[in-house]
XYZ file of C-alpha atoms in Angstrom:
333
model
C -31.118 4.894 -74.330
C -27.628 3.032 -73.552
C -27.325 2.639 -69.758
C -23.857 1.615 -68.423
C -23.528 0.367 -65.053
C -21.103 2.194 -62.344
C -20.509 1.664 -58.682
C -22.811 1.315 -56.196
C -25.543 0.514 -57.959
C -25.537 3.645 -59.982
C -25.533 4.213 -63.920
C -25.109 6.324 -66.768
C -27.707 6.531 -69.364
C -26.593 7.915 -72.885
C -30.067 8.951 -74.339
C -30.037 10.040 -77.970
C -32.546 12.351 -79.382
C -33.668 12.256 -83.210
C -35.920 15.145 -84.691
C -36.845 14.803 -88.467
C -38.612 17.522 -90.268
C -40.787 16.140 -92.734
C -40.835 19.223 -94.915
C -37.060 19.290 -95.618
C -35.218 16.554 -97.819
C -33.160 14.294 -96.055
C -29.366 15.388 -95.740
C -28.404 18.626 -97.399
C -26.691 21.508 -95.464
C -28.827 21.042 -92.437
C -28.558 17.955 -90.720
C -31.861 16.114 -91.104
C -32.864 14.411 -88.919
C -31.095 16.429 -86.087
C -29.802 14.355 -83.267
C -27.998 15.212 -79.837
C -27.004 13.005 -77.048
C -28.219 13.517 -73.055
C -26.113 12.219 -70.514
C -28.113 10.941 -67.432
C -26.245 9.806 -64.342
C -27.568 8.148 -61.524
C -24.598 8.034 -58.686
C -23.987 6.955 -54.951
C -22.638 9.913 -53.294
C -23.834 8.960 -49.502
C -21.143 7.723 -47.424
C -21.645 4.671 -45.153
C -23.248 4.774 -41.877
C -20.465 3.767 -39.390
C -20.954 3.460 -35.856
C -17.836 2.842 -33.620
C -17.995 -0.097 -30.520
C -17.827 1.331 -27.060
C -14.448 2.039 -25.554
C -12.447 -1.179 -25.102
C -10.563 -2.222 -21.973
C -7.944 -5.322 -21.872
C -5.719 -6.738 -19.456
C -2.172 -7.636 -20.006
C -0.949 -11.254 -20.425
C 0.104 -13.141 -17.300
C 3.639 -13.279 -18.660
C 4.189 -10.349 -20.287
C 3.342 -6.320 -19.795
C 1.366 -6.351 -23.359
C -1.701 -7.450 -24.519
C -3.041 -9.296 -27.262
C -6.333 -7.834 -28.334
C -9.038 -8.575 -30.942
C -10.698 -5.332 -31.702
C -14.586 -5.588 -31.910
C -16.052 -4.669 -35.710
C -17.623 -1.294 -36.010
C -21.560 -1.288 -37.184
C -21.518 -0.576 -40.898
C -24.485 -0.054 -43.436
C -24.537 1.504 -47.094
C -27.823 1.471 -49.100
C -26.362 1.425 -52.175
C -23.078 -0.530 -52.188
C -20.761 -2.823 -50.686
C -17.752 -1.700 -48.648
C -14.342 -2.131 -46.799
C -13.184 -1.109 -43.472
C -9.497 -0.516 -42.187
C -8.964 -0.441 -38.419
C -6.130 1.844 -37.370
C -4.671 2.214 -33.840
C -1.502 3.624 -32.576
C 0.127 0.567 -32.645
C -0.827 -0.942 -35.681
C -3.434 -0.934 -38.817
C -5.898 -3.870 -39.271
C -7.298 -4.130 -42.687
C -10.340 -5.331 -41.391
C -13.424 -4.264 -39.833
C -11.870 -4.999 -36.231
C -9.133 -7.832 -35.856
C -6.376 -8.845 -33.770
C -3.498 -6.496 -32.671
C -0.544 -8.085 -30.562
C 1.818 -7.053 -28.221
C 0.111 -4.000 -26.917
C 1.931 -2.089 -24.332
C 0.108 -0.933 -21.173
C -1.600 2.360 -21.966
C -4.612 4.255 -24.093
C -4.830 4.324 -27.557
C -7.125 5.787 -30.081
C -8.583 3.475 -32.635
C -10.109 4.458 -35.853
C -12.123 2.605 -38.030
C -12.552 4.014 -41.721
C -15.290 2.896 -44.027
C -14.969 3.452 -47.448
C -17.803 2.271 -50.030
C -17.330 1.021 -53.959
C -17.817 4.781 -55.097
C -15.260 6.106 -52.761
C -17.436 7.669 -50.090
C -15.620 7.880 -46.850
C -16.531 7.518 -43.371
C -14.688 7.421 -40.095
C -15.430 7.358 -36.090
C -12.753 6.730 -33.140
C -13.137 4.924 -29.809
C -10.217 4.063 -27.477
C -8.396 0.846 -26.355
C -6.863 0.820 -22.965
C -4.549 -1.874 -21.565
C -4.261 -2.251 -18.072
C -2.080 -4.456 -15.819
C -4.485 -5.760 -13.465
C -2.408 -9.271 -13.043
C -0.965 -9.382 -9.198
C 2.857 -10.082 -8.842
C 3.628 -13.773 -7.869
C 4.759 -13.388 -4.132
C 7.865 -15.766 -3.260
C 8.773 -15.639 0.392
C 11.845 -17.559 2.131
C 10.141 -20.580 4.135
C 12.094 -19.819 6.916
C 14.180 -16.897 8.337
C 16.618 -16.489 11.190
C 16.736 -12.783 12.853
C 19.705 -11.955 15.049
C 19.471 -9.304 17.881
C 22.004 -6.928 17.973
C 23.356 -5.966 21.556
C 20.508 -3.716 22.543
C 18.115 -6.704 22.375
C 16.188 -5.324 18.975
C 16.471 -5.833 15.459
C 14.928 -3.905 12.657
C 14.669 -5.821 9.478
C 13.312 -4.342 5.736
C 10.566 -6.270 4.182
C 12.858 -7.016 1.145
C 14.701 -9.196 3.143
C 12.005 -11.597 3.205
C 11.704 -12.093 -0.924
C 12.952 -14.973 -2.525
C 12.630 -14.053 -6.049
C 9.212 -12.606 -6.364
C 8.256 -11.449 -9.919
C 5.753 -9.593 -12.206
C 4.712 -9.794 -15.634
C 5.381 -5.892 -15.821
C 7.721 -4.871 -13.078
C 8.122 -4.838 -9.522
C 7.654 -1.743 -7.356
C 8.407 -2.219 -3.595
C 7.910 -4.347 -0.553
C 6.119 -4.278 2.772
C 6.114 -6.262 5.621
C 3.775 -7.032 8.666
C 3.780 -8.960 12.229
C 0.686 -11.579 12.785
C -0.357 -11.266 16.307
C 1.472 -13.534 18.514
C 2.787 -13.264 22.370
C 4.880 -10.534 22.210
C 2.436 -8.072 20.136
C -1.102 -9.231 20.455
C -2.625 -7.271 17.981
C 0.178 -7.602 14.985
C 1.379 -4.637 13.292
C 0.237 -2.952 10.128
C 2.260 -2.731 6.888
C 5.291 -1.164 6.729
C 8.771 -1.083 4.971
C 10.207 -2.653 7.857
C 9.395 -4.818 10.881
C 10.983 -5.008 14.316
C 11.815 -7.827 16.763
C 13.110 -7.565 20.524
C 14.213 -9.870 23.096
C 10.536 -10.536 23.746
C 10.807 -13.142 20.750
C 13.593 -14.873 21.743
C 12.561 -18.703 21.301
C 9.553 -17.768 19.790
C 8.395 -18.709 16.124
C 7.156 -15.183 14.665
C 5.164 -15.227 11.725
C 5.694 -12.387 9.392
C 3.546 -11.368 6.147
C 5.440 -9.889 2.971
C 3.276 -7.788 0.535
C 4.830 -7.847 -2.765
C 3.543 -4.533 -4.895
C 3.909 -4.256 -9.026
C 4.275 -0.649 -10.362
C 0.618 -0.672 -11.069
C -0.552 -1.075 -7.305
C -1.305 -4.870 -7.503
C -0.279 -6.880 -4.712
C 0.379 -10.500 -3.580
C 1.142 -12.044 -0.108
C 2.962 -14.757 1.049
C 4.235 -15.527 4.808
C 7.282 -16.264 6.325
C 8.233 -18.082 9.863
C 11.003 -16.104 11.611
C 13.113 -17.553 14.409
C 14.404 -14.609 16.475
C 18.056 -15.366 18.203
C 20.115 -13.481 20.762
C 20.238 -12.219 24.240
C 19.115 -9.504 26.687
C 22.618 -7.781 27.069
C 20.661 -4.702 28.723
C 20.179 -4.384 32.503
C 17.088 -3.088 33.504
C 16.760 0.526 35.246
C 15.491 1.533 38.707
C 14.618 4.733 40.426
C 14.041 4.641 44.020
C 11.301 6.793 45.929
C 12.807 10.041 47.277
C 14.569 10.209 50.515
C 12.580 10.973 53.514
C 13.415 12.740 56.905
C 11.085 11.954 59.759
C 10.461 12.490 63.109
C 11.749 10.181 65.955
C 8.195 9.337 66.733
C 6.740 8.606 63.596
C 5.757 4.645 63.405
C 8.063 2.604 60.953
C 6.817 -0.562 61.377
C 5.534 -0.606 57.622
C 8.067 1.064 55.338
C 6.022 0.775 52.452
C 4.492 4.026 53.426
C 7.434 5.629 52.241
C 6.935 4.543 48.632
C 8.267 2.034 46.064
C 10.404 2.186 43.093
C 9.639 2.415 39.515
C 11.722 0.128 37.138
C 11.774 -1.029 33.633
C 13.359 -3.526 31.084
C 13.785 -4.142 27.596
C 12.170 -7.351 27.983
C 9.706 -6.133 30.685
C 10.357 -9.411 32.705
C 12.299 -8.455 35.863
C 11.938 -9.489 39.586
C 12.099 -6.816 42.292
C 13.856 -7.669 45.619
C 14.633 -5.372 48.761
C 16.201 -5.264 52.138
C 16.539 -2.704 54.802
C 18.898 -1.344 57.392
C 18.221 0.349 60.697
C 20.685 2.549 62.026
C 19.165 3.950 64.997
C 20.299 4.999 68.538
C 18.675 4.648 71.813
C 17.085 8.112 71.567
C 15.524 6.765 68.214
C 17.697 8.801 65.961
C 19.328 7.725 63.093
C 18.399 6.655 59.601
C 16.663 3.370 57.679
C 18.688 2.212 54.614
C 16.145 0.849 51.887
C 18.243 -1.440 49.185
C 16.171 -2.054 46.182
C 17.450 -4.761 43.099
C 16.108 -5.577 40.117
C 17.198 -8.567 38.184
C 16.163 -9.209 34.475
C 15.879 -12.894 32.764
C 19.455 -12.359 31.641
C 20.531 -12.008 34.858
C 21.142 -8.069 34.443
C 20.520 -6.114 37.716
C 20.301 -2.428 38.564
C 20.014 -0.819 42.321
C 19.040 1.732 44.193
C 18.953 3.133 47.872
C 16.178 4.900 49.848
C 17.550 6.807 53.049
C 14.740 7.548 55.473
C 16.461 10.117 58.016
C 14.855 9.927 61.634
C 15.407 13.367 63.604
C 14.090 15.179 66.834
C 13.169 18.231 66.123
C 12.630 19.035 69.699
C 15.469 18.059 71.775
C 15.329 17.591 75.477
C 17.541 20.257 77.471
C 18.056 21.106 80.932
C 15.385 23.970 80.718
C 13.003 21.103 80.317
C 13.893 19.640 84.187
C 12.020 20.791 87.002
C 14.645 20.367 90.053
C 13.697 19.532 93.328
C 14.101 22.624 96.040
C 17.048 22.349 98.600
C 16.039 20.620 101.840
C 17.766 20.693 105.095
C 16.972 18.664 108.557
C 18.265 18.561 111.800
C 16.459 15.026 112.325
C 19.124 12.379 111.823
C 16.442 10.128 110.821
């Protein structure tokens, strides 16, 4: 036997057989001894056993919208020989079992591990790499903002007005804003694209919260102090109770029985005053005029008048008089 080593611990044997016939002369026309060679191959034909790592999830860097990822190695075994592993992804190839890949954008990628032993036997498996952006934006607010009310005593301000250069490692998406509880809105307001102010806020320091969202739904907050400036240029409104018609015998010592006006103002800070004028004749017929005035804190007023008409539905007539009978006497006294 002659033994030749080949890959993966395998080998070839060249086995030479010699047969000698003692009854025949050596040499001659027929070979004596007769020889032949047998080839015996012991080969590695089994690929490596390859088990991929579990799916991989990595976050982006805080400064860019990409990730640098060290891929974990696959588990590889081979009974006969050594092996090499190549790791391949949609964004690069690593000629090692695992290894680093750089600047991987947000997304999901297939990671393929290829194992080859010394005899060329090949095995492959796949897993996934997911790069996610779970980095919150950096919210940067104006420290202090002045809001001027419009002529109707209100102002609506968009959320992005309070932004002072917020940034994100990937991409900013939108802004929302809310008011914290205060004297004018004790419950505060929910987050919205805009925030509202009114003349109730004049002279108050209103605190709003700006929420900054990135394109992947991460958000961060910052707060702004808002000074509201302006004046109330809107007069209040008033509606008197309806006019009344009463009989002349009705007790009018308490006019509140005929109702009170309803009134409102955009700032809800008003003062109600009233005055009454009686225009009634000796028969207790005529009218009472009730004048109402509301005044808001800006000095704007509104007025209305209620008229109470006093009538006599059953007036006195001659038929109601029982005249005395005629009387004649001859007695001078």
